[in-house]
């Protein structure tokens, strides 16, 4: 049963840049003190999702476990354009095991959604003396408000139960995205450094 672990992040890219904005930087007067000397800090992060495992939570095989593996009868991966919040992977690729045996699905056969994030900071120092200044900062996290899905519901349910609907519905969230990262957040701060 060789497989990746649940914390396997196969690919991760973090890139950052610091840029001194060129506006009114070396000029005299009140205008240059207000709009000159600003700095932009940019951080971009992209990564693949962690591994996920589909489990057969029906106990139709009478194995006394909610974490049995089902039988895999088709490719569970959907193309990028077919992945939706209500159906991130092919839920029809798995069927419950009806006899007391292990299912044919391998361990950790799916990947949770990945991450794409862009953070930005604008800051300016207002000097009181050479080593004493006030820093004004505007921080923006998840600048483009990208919906970062974080995890999937991978537990099959007994759809013969009349209280449970088809996969991907709110009554049966199997196959749905069930976690979301932070939306855009902005903060303004003022620091006194001495």
XYZ file of N, CA, C and O in Angstrom:
776
model
N 0.819 -1.190 0.000
C 0.000 0.000 0.000
C 0.857 1.246 0.000
O 0.705 2.141 0.839
N 1.773 1.358 -0.905
C 2.650 2.512 -1.003
C 1.874 3.687 -1.601
O 1.180 3.542 -2.606
N 1.996 4.849 -0.948
C 1.338 6.048 -1.479
C 1.940 7.282 -0.838
O 2.752 7.194 0.079
N 1.523 8.428 -1.309
C 1.937 9.683 -0.698
C 1.185 9.882 0.609
O 0.190 9.217 0.873
N 1.639 10.833 1.414
C 0.973 11.134 2.675
C -0.014 12.281 2.492
O -0.011 12.962 1.465
N -0.823 12.508 3.507
C -1.820 13.578 3.415
C -1.189 14.958 3.432
O -1.822 15.924 3.018
N 0.043 15.079 3.900
C 0.678 16.400 3.927
C 1.667 16.596 2.784
O 2.498 17.505 2.818
N 1.588 15.777 1.751
C 2.473 15.896 0.591
C 2.020 17.066 -0.282
O 0.964 17.019 -0.892
N 2.823 18.124 -0.308
C 2.611 19.239 -1.225
C 3.668 19.103 -2.303
O 4.831 19.436 -2.100
N 3.270 18.577 -3.437
C 4.222 18.193 -4.473
C 4.974 19.385 -5.062
O 6.171 19.333 -5.284
N 4.271 20.468 -5.331
C 4.913 21.638 -5.934
C 4.509 22.895 -5.155
O 3.339 23.065 -4.826
N 5.479 23.755 -4.904
C 5.210 25.023 -4.216
C 6.160 26.088 -4.749
O 7.361 25.864 -4.861
N 5.602 27.232 -5.087
C 6.375 28.363 -5.578
C 6.016 29.583 -4.738
O 4.839 29.909 -4.592
N 7.013 30.226 -4.171
C 6.830 31.492 -3.463
C 7.814 32.478 -4.068
O 9.011 32.224 -4.111
N 7.289 33.581 -4.540
C 8.120 34.590 -5.187
C 7.809 35.943 -4.559
O 6.641 36.255 -4.316
N 8.823 36.733 -4.298
C 8.587 38.038 -3.686
C 9.434 39.105 -4.377
O 10.463 38.815 -4.987
N 8.973 40.337 -4.256
C 9.689 41.463 -4.845
C 9.475 42.693 -3.967
O 8.418 42.855 -3.367
N 10.491 43.524 -3.894
C 10.424 44.804 -3.189
C 10.793 45.873 -4.208
O 11.806 45.767 -4.900
N 9.952 46.908 -4.315
C 10.176 47.938 -5.328
C 9.983 49.316 -4.704
O 8.923 49.603 -4.129
N 11.000 50.157 -4.796
C 10.883 51.542 -4.354
C 10.242 52.336 -5.479
O 10.823 52.466 -6.572
N 9.054 52.872 -5.228
C 8.337 53.613 -6.266
C 9.091 54.908 -6.588
O 9.541 55.616 -5.685
N 9.246 55.245 -7.874
C 10.125 56.355 -8.271
C 9.499 57.745 -8.170
O 10.152 58.721 -8.497
N 8.271 57.879 -7.708
C 7.587 59.170 -7.721
C 8.160 60.118 -6.666
O 8.182 59.785 -5.479
N 8.586 61.294 -7.076
C 9.013 62.377 -6.182
C 10.021 61.920 -5.123
O 10.013 62.416 -3.995
N 10.868 60.988 -5.454
C 11.751 60.380 -4.456
C 12.851 61.327 -3.973
O 13.125 61.393 -2.785
N 13.482 62.056 -4.852
C 14.634 62.877 -4.467
C 14.342 64.376 -4.538
O 15.262 65.183 -4.627
N 13.086 64.782 -4.496
C 12.744 66.189 -4.641
C 12.441 66.801 -3.280
O 12.188 66.115 -2.303
N 12.447 68.113 -3.223
C 12.175 68.853 -1.988
C 10.728 69.339 -2.015
O 10.091 69.387 -3.038
N 10.230 69.703 -0.850
C 8.890 70.281 -0.756
C 7.902 69.305 -0.121
O 8.181 68.125 0.080
N 6.712 69.860 0.176
C 5.701 69.061 0.891
C 5.124 67.959 0.004
O 4.759 66.901 0.497
N 5.041 68.181 -1.310
C 4.492 67.164 -2.203
C 5.358 65.910 -2.221
O 4.846 64.783 -2.161
N 6.664 66.088 -2.241
C 7.549 64.920 -2.247
C 7.523 64.202 -0.907
O 7.740 62.999 -0.836
N 7.238 64.938 0.173
C 7.151 64.289 1.488
C 5.904 63.417 1.595
O 5.878 62.453 2.344
N 4.872 63.740 0.840
C 3.623 62.973 0.896
C 3.620 61.826 -0.110
O 3.334 60.675 0.235
N 3.928 62.110 -1.367
C 3.811 61.058 -2.382
C 5.134 60.415 -2.768
O 5.159 59.433 -3.492
N 6.254 60.925 -2.268
C 7.549 60.329 -2.577
C 7.980 59.332 -1.512
O 7.540 59.372 -0.372
N 8.851 58.416 -1.894
C 9.432 57.487 -0.930
C 8.578 56.280 -0.568
O 8.826 55.628 0.439
N 7.579 55.952 -1.350
C 6.747 54.777 -1.060
C 7.437 53.510 -1.568
O 8.196 53.527 -2.522
N 7.147 52.412 -0.905
C 7.734 51.120 -1.260
C 6.602 50.109 -1.440
O 5.649 50.077 -0.654
N 6.705 49.271 -2.473
C 5.726 48.197 -2.715
C 6.396 46.854 -2.471
O 7.504 46.614 -2.945
N 5.736 46.001 -1.713
C 6.214 44.642 -1.459
C 5.179 43.667 -2.003
O 3.995 43.778 -1.671
N 5.611 42.735 -2.799
C 4.713 41.781 -3.441
C 5.142 40.362 -3.081
O 6.327 40.057 -3.113
N 4.172 39.499 -2.755
C 4.451 38.086 -2.484
C 3.422 37.258 -3.243
O 2.211 37.436 -3.059
N 3.904 36.366 -4.108
C 3.025 35.464 -4.858
C 3.291 34.042 -4.392
O 4.438 33.624 -4.269
N 2.219 33.287 -4.119
C 2.332 31.894 -3.685
C 1.417 31.027 -4.542
O 0.252 31.359 -4.734
N 1.971 29.916 -5.043
C 1.178 28.929 -5.779
C 1.641 27.545 -5.346
O 2.842 27.316 -5.183
N 0.696 26.648 -5.125
C 1.072 25.290 -4.742
C -0.016 24.307 -5.129
O -1.182 24.670 -5.282
N 0.394 23.060 -5.295
C -0.572 22.000 -5.551
C -1.224 21.607 -4.237
O -0.702 21.882 -3.158
N -2.358 20.949 -4.315
C -3.067 20.526 -3.116
C -2.461 19.270 -2.508
O -1.674 18.559 -3.132
N -2.852 18.997 -1.275
C -2.409 17.789 -0.583
C -3.208 16.582 -1.061
O -4.255 16.713 -1.681
N -2.719 15.407 -0.736
C -3.388 14.171 -1.123
C -4.697 13.990 -0.339
O -4.834 14.477 0.774
N -5.634 13.285 -0.931
C -6.912 12.977 -0.298
C -7.297 11.546 -0.637
O -6.928 11.028 -1.698
N -8.028 10.907 0.253
C -8.444 9.521 0.062
C -9.954 9.407 0.161
O -10.565 9.945 1.079
N -10.550 8.702 -0.778
C -11.982 8.434 -0.726
C -12.214 7.255 0.206
O -11.525 6.237 0.117
N -13.148 7.419 1.121
C -13.476 6.346 2.056
C -14.934 5.951 1.888
O -15.784 6.768 1.533
N -15.212 4.699 2.146
C -16.565 4.152 2.050
C -17.196 4.214 3.436
O -16.953 3.372 4.285
N -17.972 5.248 3.665
C -18.585 5.446 4.972
C -19.925 4.751 5.129
O -20.650 5.002 6.087
N -20.275 3.855 4.223
C -21.604 3.222 4.275
C -21.646 2.009 5.187
O -22.694 1.652 5.689
N -20.537 1.317 5.363
C -20.458 0.053 6.112
C -21.402 -1.008 5.541
O -21.927 -1.850 6.259
N -21.626 -0.985 4.229
C -22.465 -2.003 3.597
C -21.772 -3.361 3.573
O -22.426 -4.397 3.439
N -20.454 -3.391 3.722
C -19.717 -4.656 3.730
C -19.642 -5.246 5.141
O -19.011 -6.275 5.348
N -20.268 -4.591 6.122
C -20.251 -5.046 7.517
C -18.830 -5.219 8.040
O -18.512 -6.185 8.715
N -17.971 -4.270 7.731
C -16.584 -4.339 8.171
C -16.363 -3.551 9.462
O -15.249 -3.471 9.948
N -17.399 -2.958 10.001
C -17.344 -2.190 11.249
C -16.339 -1.043 11.181
O -15.662 -0.755 12.148
N -16.250 -0.403 10.045
C -15.347 0.726 9.899
C -15.965 1.734 8.944
O -16.545 1.358 7.930
N -15.824 3.001 9.266
C -16.298 4.061 8.368
C -15.199 4.493 7.402
O -15.411 5.382 6.593
N -14.032 3.873 7.479
C -12.901 4.308 6.666
C -12.429 3.226 5.696
O -11.281 3.213 5.300
N -13.313 2.314 5.328
C -12.952 1.314 4.327
C -12.756 1.986 2.978
O -13.363 3.007 2.683
N -11.939 1.359 2.155
C -11.771 1.873 0.802
C -12.805 1.256 -0.115
O -13.076 0.065 -0.043
N -13.377 2.052 -1.001
C -14.355 1.519 -1.957
C -13.658 0.854 -3.136
O -12.431 0.825 -3.224
N -14.442 0.333 -4.053
C -13.908 -0.145 -5.325
C -13.809 1.044 -6.272
O -14.721 1.871 -6.359
N -12.691 1.138 -6.993
C -12.532 2.190 -7.988
C -12.799 1.570 -9.349
O -12.115 0.634 -9.758
N -13.806 2.086 -10.056
C -14.228 1.496 -11.328
C -13.950 2.398 -12.530
O -14.209 1.999 -13.668
N -13.440 3.612 -12.289
C -13.141 4.536 -13.391
C -12.112 5.549 -12.894
O -11.719 5.546 -11.720
N -11.682 6.418 -13.790
C -10.728 7.469 -13.434
C -11.447 8.523 -12.593
O -12.428 9.111 -13.040
N -10.964 8.813 -11.383
C -11.650 9.785 -10.539
C -11.340 11.250 -10.868
O -12.029 12.144 -10.391
N -10.329 11.502 -11.686
C -9.922 12.871 -11.971
C -10.761 13.492 -13.074
O -10.973 12.887 -14.126
N -11.237 14.697 -12.822
C -11.961 15.468 -13.830
C -11.006 16.492 -14.439
O -10.028 16.898 -13.800
N -11.305 16.929 -15.652
C -10.489 17.984 -16.259
C -10.736 19.283 -15.502
O -11.734 19.427 -14.790
N -9.831 20.222 -15.633
C -9.949 21.488 -14.913
C -11.256 22.211 -15.183
O -11.826 22.829 -14.292
N -11.756 22.162 -16.424
C -13.002 22.865 -16.747
C -14.233 22.159 -16.181
O -15.277 22.770 -16.038
N -14.125 20.868 -15.864
C -15.258 20.129 -15.295
C -15.322 20.195 -13.780
O -16.307 19.792 -13.179
N -14.273 20.684 -13.153
C -14.248 20.758 -11.684
C -15.075 21.951 -11.214
O -14.818 23.084 -11.583
N -16.043 21.662 -10.388
C -16.920 22.678 -9.816
C -16.917 22.534 -8.302
O -16.490 21.524 -7.765
N -17.447 23.518 -7.623
C -17.514 23.456 -6.166
C -18.358 22.269 -5.709
O -18.056 21.618 -4.724
N -19.408 21.942 -6.437
C -20.292 20.836 -6.067
C -19.815 19.466 -6.533
O -20.357 18.447 -6.116
N -18.831 19.431 -7.422
C -18.315 18.145 -7.933
C -16.886 18.350 -8.398
O -16.636 18.643 -9.561
N -15.948 18.167 -7.482
C -14.542 18.422 -7.792
C -13.867 17.207 -8.412
O -12.883 17.339 -9.124
N -14.382 16.010 -8.137
C -13.830 14.794 -8.739
C -14.987 13.910 -9.188
O -16.142 14.139 -8.843
N -14.668 12.893 -9.975
C -15.683 11.996 -10.519
C -16.177 11.055 -9.424
O -15.541 10.045 -9.123
N -17.309 11.383 -8.822
C -17.852 10.568 -7.730
C -18.361 9.223 -8.233
O -18.481 8.279 -7.453
N -18.648 9.120 -9.526
C -19.118 7.844 -10.096
C -17.978 6.845 -10.273
O -18.223 5.697 -10.634
N -16.749 7.265 -10.033
C -15.601 6.373 -10.194
C -15.467 5.397 -9.029
O -14.664 4.477 -9.088
N -16.265 5.573 -7.975
C -16.175 4.720 -6.789
C -17.529 4.101 -6.473
O -18.559 4.763 -6.578
N -17.494 2.822 -6.094
C -18.715 2.141 -5.652
C -18.426 1.446 -4.325
O -17.296 1.046 -4.035
N -19.463 1.312 -3.526
C -19.310 0.678 -2.219
C -19.016 -0.805 -2.364
O -19.489 -1.470 -3.293
N -18.238 -1.328 -1.428
C -17.937 -2.755 -1.370
C -19.081 -3.434 -0.626
O -19.453 -3.025 0.466
N -19.653 -4.464 -1.226
C -20.827 -5.106 -0.642
C -20.518 -6.422 0.059
O -21.401 -7.027 0.664
N -19.290 -6.889 -0.043
C -18.896 -8.131 0.631
C -17.752 -7.832 1.579
O -17.027 -6.854 1.382
N -17.516 -8.627 2.605
C -16.424 -8.350 3.544
C -15.045 -8.555 2.911
O -14.490 -9.645 2.940
N -14.521 -7.502 2.282
C -13.201 -7.522 1.661
C -12.716 -6.085 1.530
O -13.478 -5.150 1.741
N -11.455 -5.933 1.171
C -10.913 -4.598 0.939
C -11.299 -4.125 -0.449
O -11.336 -4.909 -1.403
N -11.562 -2.827 -0.581
C -11.878 -2.258 -1.886
C -10.651 -2.143 -2.760
O -9.510 -2.241 -2.298
N -10.850 -1.924 -4.044
C -9.751 -1.866 -5.012
C -9.153 -0.473 -5.166
O -8.163 -0.311 -5.867
N -9.747 0.536 -4.539
C -9.222 1.899 -4.664
C -7.892 2.019 -3.934
O -7.748 1.558 -2.808
N -6.903 2.624 -4.562
C -5.612 2.804 -3.877
C -5.720 3.891 -2.814
O -6.679 4.656 -2.779
N -4.721 3.951 -1.955
C -4.674 5.014 -0.956
C -4.324 6.337 -1.622
O -3.558 6.372 -2.568
N -4.868 7.387 -1.107
C -4.523 8.763 -1.503
C -4.503 8.954 -3.018
O -3.511 9.377 -3.601
N -5.611 8.640 -3.647
C -5.656 8.709 -5.107
C -6.094 10.071 -5.657
O -6.048 10.292 -6.851
N -6.477 10.988 -4.789
C -6.919 12.315 -5.236
C -6.029 13.400 -4.646
O -5.328 13.176 -3.682
N -6.109 14.579 -5.233
C -5.447 15.754 -4.678
C -6.499 16.813 -4.358
O -7.391 17.079 -5.153
N -6.364 17.395 -3.167
C -7.206 18.527 -2.808
C -6.873 19.696 -3.729
O -5.824 19.708 -4.369
N -7.737 20.696 -3.779
C -7.442 21.866 -4.611
C -6.160 22.562 -4.170
O -5.780 22.527 -2.997
N -5.502 23.199 -5.099
C -4.264 23.903 -4.812
C -4.506 25.315 -4.305
O -5.631 25.710 -3.997
N -3.441 26.085 -4.244
C -3.492 27.442 -3.706
C -2.879 28.401 -4.709
O -1.870 28.095 -5.342
N -3.503 29.560 -4.846
C -2.991 30.637 -5.677
C -3.275 31.919 -4.923
O -4.441 32.251 -4.666
N -2.231 32.647 -4.513
C -2.441 33.803 -3.653
C -1.455 34.915 -3.990
O -0.302 34.654 -4.331
N -1.903 36.156 -3.876
C -1.079 37.320 -4.166
C -1.289 38.326 -3.040
O -2.397 38.791 -2.827
N -0.222 38.636 -2.284
C -0.275 39.618 -1.199
C 0.524 40.843 -1.595
O 1.532 40.735 -2.295
N 0.076 42.008 -1.130
C 0.710 43.259 -1.521
C 0.758 44.198 -0.319
O -0.180 44.245 0.465
N 1.847 44.966 -0.195
C 1.982 45.974 0.854
C 2.555 47.246 0.252
O 3.497 47.190 -0.538
N 1.955 48.367 0.612
C 2.523 49.675 0.301
C 2.907 50.310 1.631
O 2.113 50.305 2.579
N 4.124 50.850 1.717
C 4.571 51.459 2.976
C 5.408 52.703 2.705
O 6.028 52.832 1.654
N 5.390 53.589 3.688
C 6.187 54.820 3.599
C 6.663 55.176 4.998
O 5.928 55.045 5.969
N 7.920 55.630 5.068
C 8.498 56.085 6.332
C 8.508 57.611 6.355
O 8.979 58.243 5.412
N 7.985 58.169 7.434
C 8.030 59.611 7.670
C 9.033 59.836 8.800
O 8.767 59.496 9.953
N 10.186 60.405 8.474
C 11.268 60.557 9.444
C 11.037 61.761 10.353
O 10.741 62.859 9.889
N 11.178 61.516 11.657
C 11.163 62.581 12.652
C 12.598 63.038 12.889
O 12.898 64.235 12.882
N 13.471 62.073 13.103
C 14.917 62.287 13.175
C 15.562 61.173 12.354
O 14.865 60.347 11.771
N 16.870 61.118 12.330
C 17.564 60.130 11.499
C 17.195 58.690 11.851
O 17.006 57.858 10.977
N 17.085 58.378 13.142
C 16.776 57.001 13.556
C 15.372 56.860 14.126
O 15.017 55.812 14.643
N 14.563 57.883 14.034
C 13.192 57.858 14.555
C 12.246 58.175 13.401
O 12.394 59.197 12.731
N 11.284 57.286 13.169
C 10.332 57.525 12.082
C 8.989 56.854 12.371
O 8.861 56.004 13.236
N 8.006 57.276 11.617
C 6.668 56.693 11.659
C 6.460 55.995 10.318
O 6.726 56.575 9.257
N 6.014 54.743 10.365
C 5.779 53.992 9.129
C 4.284 53.804 8.925
O 3.584 53.301 9.806
N 3.813 54.208 7.772
C 2.424 54.000 7.375
C 2.394 52.821 6.407
O 3.155 52.803 5.443
N 1.542 51.821 6.701
C 1.474 50.613 5.865
C 0.041 50.312 5.467
O -0.874 50.441 6.280
N -0.123 49.882 4.231
C -1.404 49.356 3.747
C -1.126 47.940 3.256
O -0.407 47.748 2.281
N -1.677 46.934 3.966
C -1.457 45.527 3.617
C -2.721 44.960 2.990
O -3.828 45.173 3.496
N -2.548 44.223 1.902
C -3.660 43.568 1.221
C -3.318 42.097 1.028
O -2.355 41.784 0.339
N -4.073 41.234 1.666
C -3.860 39.790 1.572
C -4.910 39.210 0.641
O -6.078 39.586 0.700
N -4.490 38.264 -0.218
C -5.350 37.731 -1.269
C -5.913 38.890 -2.090
O -7.119 39.076 -2.211
N -5.021 39.662 -2.629
C -5.328 40.913 -3.322
C -6.421 40.762 -4.377
O -7.315 41.592 -4.478
N -6.392 39.692 -5.159
C -7.358 39.526 -6.247
C -8.589 38.729 -5.815
O -9.409 38.349 -6.654
N -8.716 38.467 -4.507
C -9.873 37.772 -3.932
C -10.137 36.435 -4.627
O -11.265 36.066 -4.908
N -9.061 35.710 -4.887
C -9.166 34.402 -5.543
C -9.749 33.384 -4.565
O -9.333 33.297 -3.421
N -10.746 32.629 -5.011
C -11.366 31.606 -4.153
C -10.428 30.411 -4.044
O -10.301 29.633 -4.988
N -9.771 30.272 -2.919
C -8.853 29.156 -2.691
C -9.600 28.051 -1.957
O -9.824 28.140 -0.746
N -9.996 27.024 -2.688
C -10.647 25.875 -2.079
C -9.581 25.070 -1.345
O -8.479 24.879 -1.849
N -9.896 24.577 -0.146
C -8.861 23.936 0.654
C -9.029 22.436 0.836
O -8.053 21.727 0.983
N -10.238 21.921 0.860
C -10.410 20.487 1.104
C -11.698 19.977 0.464
O -12.582 20.744 0.104
N -11.765 18.644 0.361
C -12.901 17.980 -0.282
C -13.600 17.051 0.702
O -12.977 16.546 1.625
N -14.883 16.815 0.474
C -15.587 15.776 1.229
C -15.407 14.482 0.436
O -15.907 14.342 -0.672
N -14.677 13.529 1.000
C -14.341 12.291 0.290
C -14.948 11.057 0.948
O -14.492 9.950 0.712
N -15.988 11.245 1.749
C -16.624 10.118 2.430
C -17.931 9.755 1.738
O -18.874 10.557 1.703
N -17.976 8.533 1.181
C -19.188 8.076 0.501
C -20.294 7.840 1.525
O -20.052 7.467 2.652
N -21.545 8.085 1.115
C -22.690 7.859 1.971
C -23.645 6.868 1.321
O -23.629 6.670 0.121
N -24.481 6.273 2.123
C -25.451 5.286 1.639
C -26.611 6.014 0.969
O -27.498 6.541 1.632
N -26.588 6.071 -0.378
C -27.627 6.818 -1.077
C -28.949 6.058 -1.135
O -29.944 6.598 -1.615
N -28.982 4.822 -0.634
C -30.270 4.133 -0.540
C -31.082 4.659 0.635
O -32.281 4.430 0.718
N -30.437 5.378 1.546
C -31.127 6.024 2.662
C -31.961 7.173 2.098
O -31.438 8.043 1.410
N -33.283 7.223 2.394
C -34.132 8.272 1.807
C -33.794 9.677 2.304
O -34.205 10.657 1.684
N -33.055 9.808 3.394
C -32.693 11.125 3.908
C -31.442 11.693 3.258
O -31.062 12.822 3.544
N -30.781 10.903 2.429
C -29.547 11.342 1.780
C -29.788 11.442 0.284
O -30.259 10.510 -0.346
N -29.450 12.581 -0.266
C -29.665 12.797 -1.695
C -28.473 12.341 -2.515
O -27.552 11.702 -2.015
N -28.472 12.697 -3.796
C -27.343 12.327 -4.658
C -26.070 13.075 -4.265
O -26.116 14.100 -3.601
N -24.945 12.539 -4.680
C -23.639 13.129 -4.349
C -23.554 14.552 -4.869
O -24.059 14.879 -5.939
N -22.898 15.399 -4.091
C -22.697 16.788 -4.484
C -23.770 17.735 -3.998
O -23.661 18.934 -4.183
N -24.829 17.223 -3.367
C -25.880 18.083 -2.835
C -25.552 18.441 -1.392
O -24.647 17.868 -0.785
N -26.309 19.355 -0.827
C -26.059 19.731 0.567
C -26.389 18.589 1.520
O -25.776 18.457 2.575
N -27.374 17.738 1.178
C -27.705 16.598 2.023
C -26.652 15.498 1.917
O -26.493 14.695 2.826
N -25.949 15.444 0.813
C -24.885 14.465 0.601
C -23.690 15.189 -0.027
O -23.550 15.224 -1.243
N -22.818 15.770 0.798
C -21.729 16.590 0.255
C -20.557 15.808 -0.337
O -19.529 16.401 -0.644
N -20.680 14.501 -0.504
C -19.605 13.686 -1.084
C -19.215 14.261 -2.445
O -20.040 14.427 -3.334
N -17.942 14.583 -2.599
C -17.443 15.146 -3.854
C -17.406 16.657 -3.874
O -16.844 17.251 -4.790
N -17.985 17.296 -2.878
C -18.033 18.762 -2.824
C -16.774 19.332 -2.171
O -16.132 18.689 -1.360
N -16.482 20.568 -2.509
C -15.457 21.329 -1.801
C -16.073 21.744 -0.475
O -17.179 22.267 -0.432
N -15.379 21.464 0.628
C -15.963 21.805 1.927
C -15.087 22.737 2.768
O -15.326 22.905 3.950
N -14.089 23.341 2.171
C -13.252 24.289 2.895
C -12.765 25.386 1.978
O -12.498 25.154 0.795
N -12.688 26.581 2.518
C -12.282 27.732 1.731
C -11.237 28.535 2.479
O -11.293 28.660 3.701
N -10.280 29.089 1.745
C -9.270 29.956 2.343
C -9.839 31.332 2.613
O -11.017 31.615 2.344
N -9.024 32.200 3.128
C -9.472 33.541 3.480
C -9.797 34.375 2.253
O -9.103 34.293 1.243
N -10.840 35.211 2.343
C -11.110 36.161 1.261
C -10.111 37.316 1.341
O -9.212 37.324 2.176
N -10.294 38.297 0.478
C -9.404 39.458 0.508
C -9.519 40.133 1.880
O -10.602 40.335 2.399
N -8.363 40.457 2.443
C -8.309 41.184 3.708
C -7.379 42.367 3.532
O -6.315 42.243 2.923
N -7.796 43.516 4.072
C -6.973 44.721 3.989
C -6.834 45.332 5.377
O -7.771 45.282 6.171
N -5.670 45.868 5.637
C -5.464 46.549 6.920
C -4.550 47.756 6.717
O -3.685 47.751 5.851
N -4.783 48.760 7.528
C -3.975 49.956 7.518
C -3.332 50.067 8.893
O -3.995 49.896 9.910
N -2.021 50.302 8.935
C -1.340 50.368 10.221
C -0.353 51.518 10.240
O 0.131 51.970 9.198
N -0.087 51.974 11.455
C 0.856 53.064 11.678
C 1.795 52.628 12.792
O 1.345 52.236 13.861
N 3.110 52.608 12.511
C 4.094 52.178 13.502
C 5.052 53.328 13.806
O 5.483 54.024 12.898
N 5.373 53.448 15.093
C 6.369 54.424 15.533
C 7.641 53.665 15.868
O 7.658 52.852 16.777
N 8.703 53.900 15.114
C 9.980 53.189 15.281
C 11.003 54.151 15.874
O 11.214 55.246 15.334
N 11.630 53.757 16.956
C 12.671 54.606 17.570
C 13.823 53.763 18.070
O 13.764 52.570 18.152
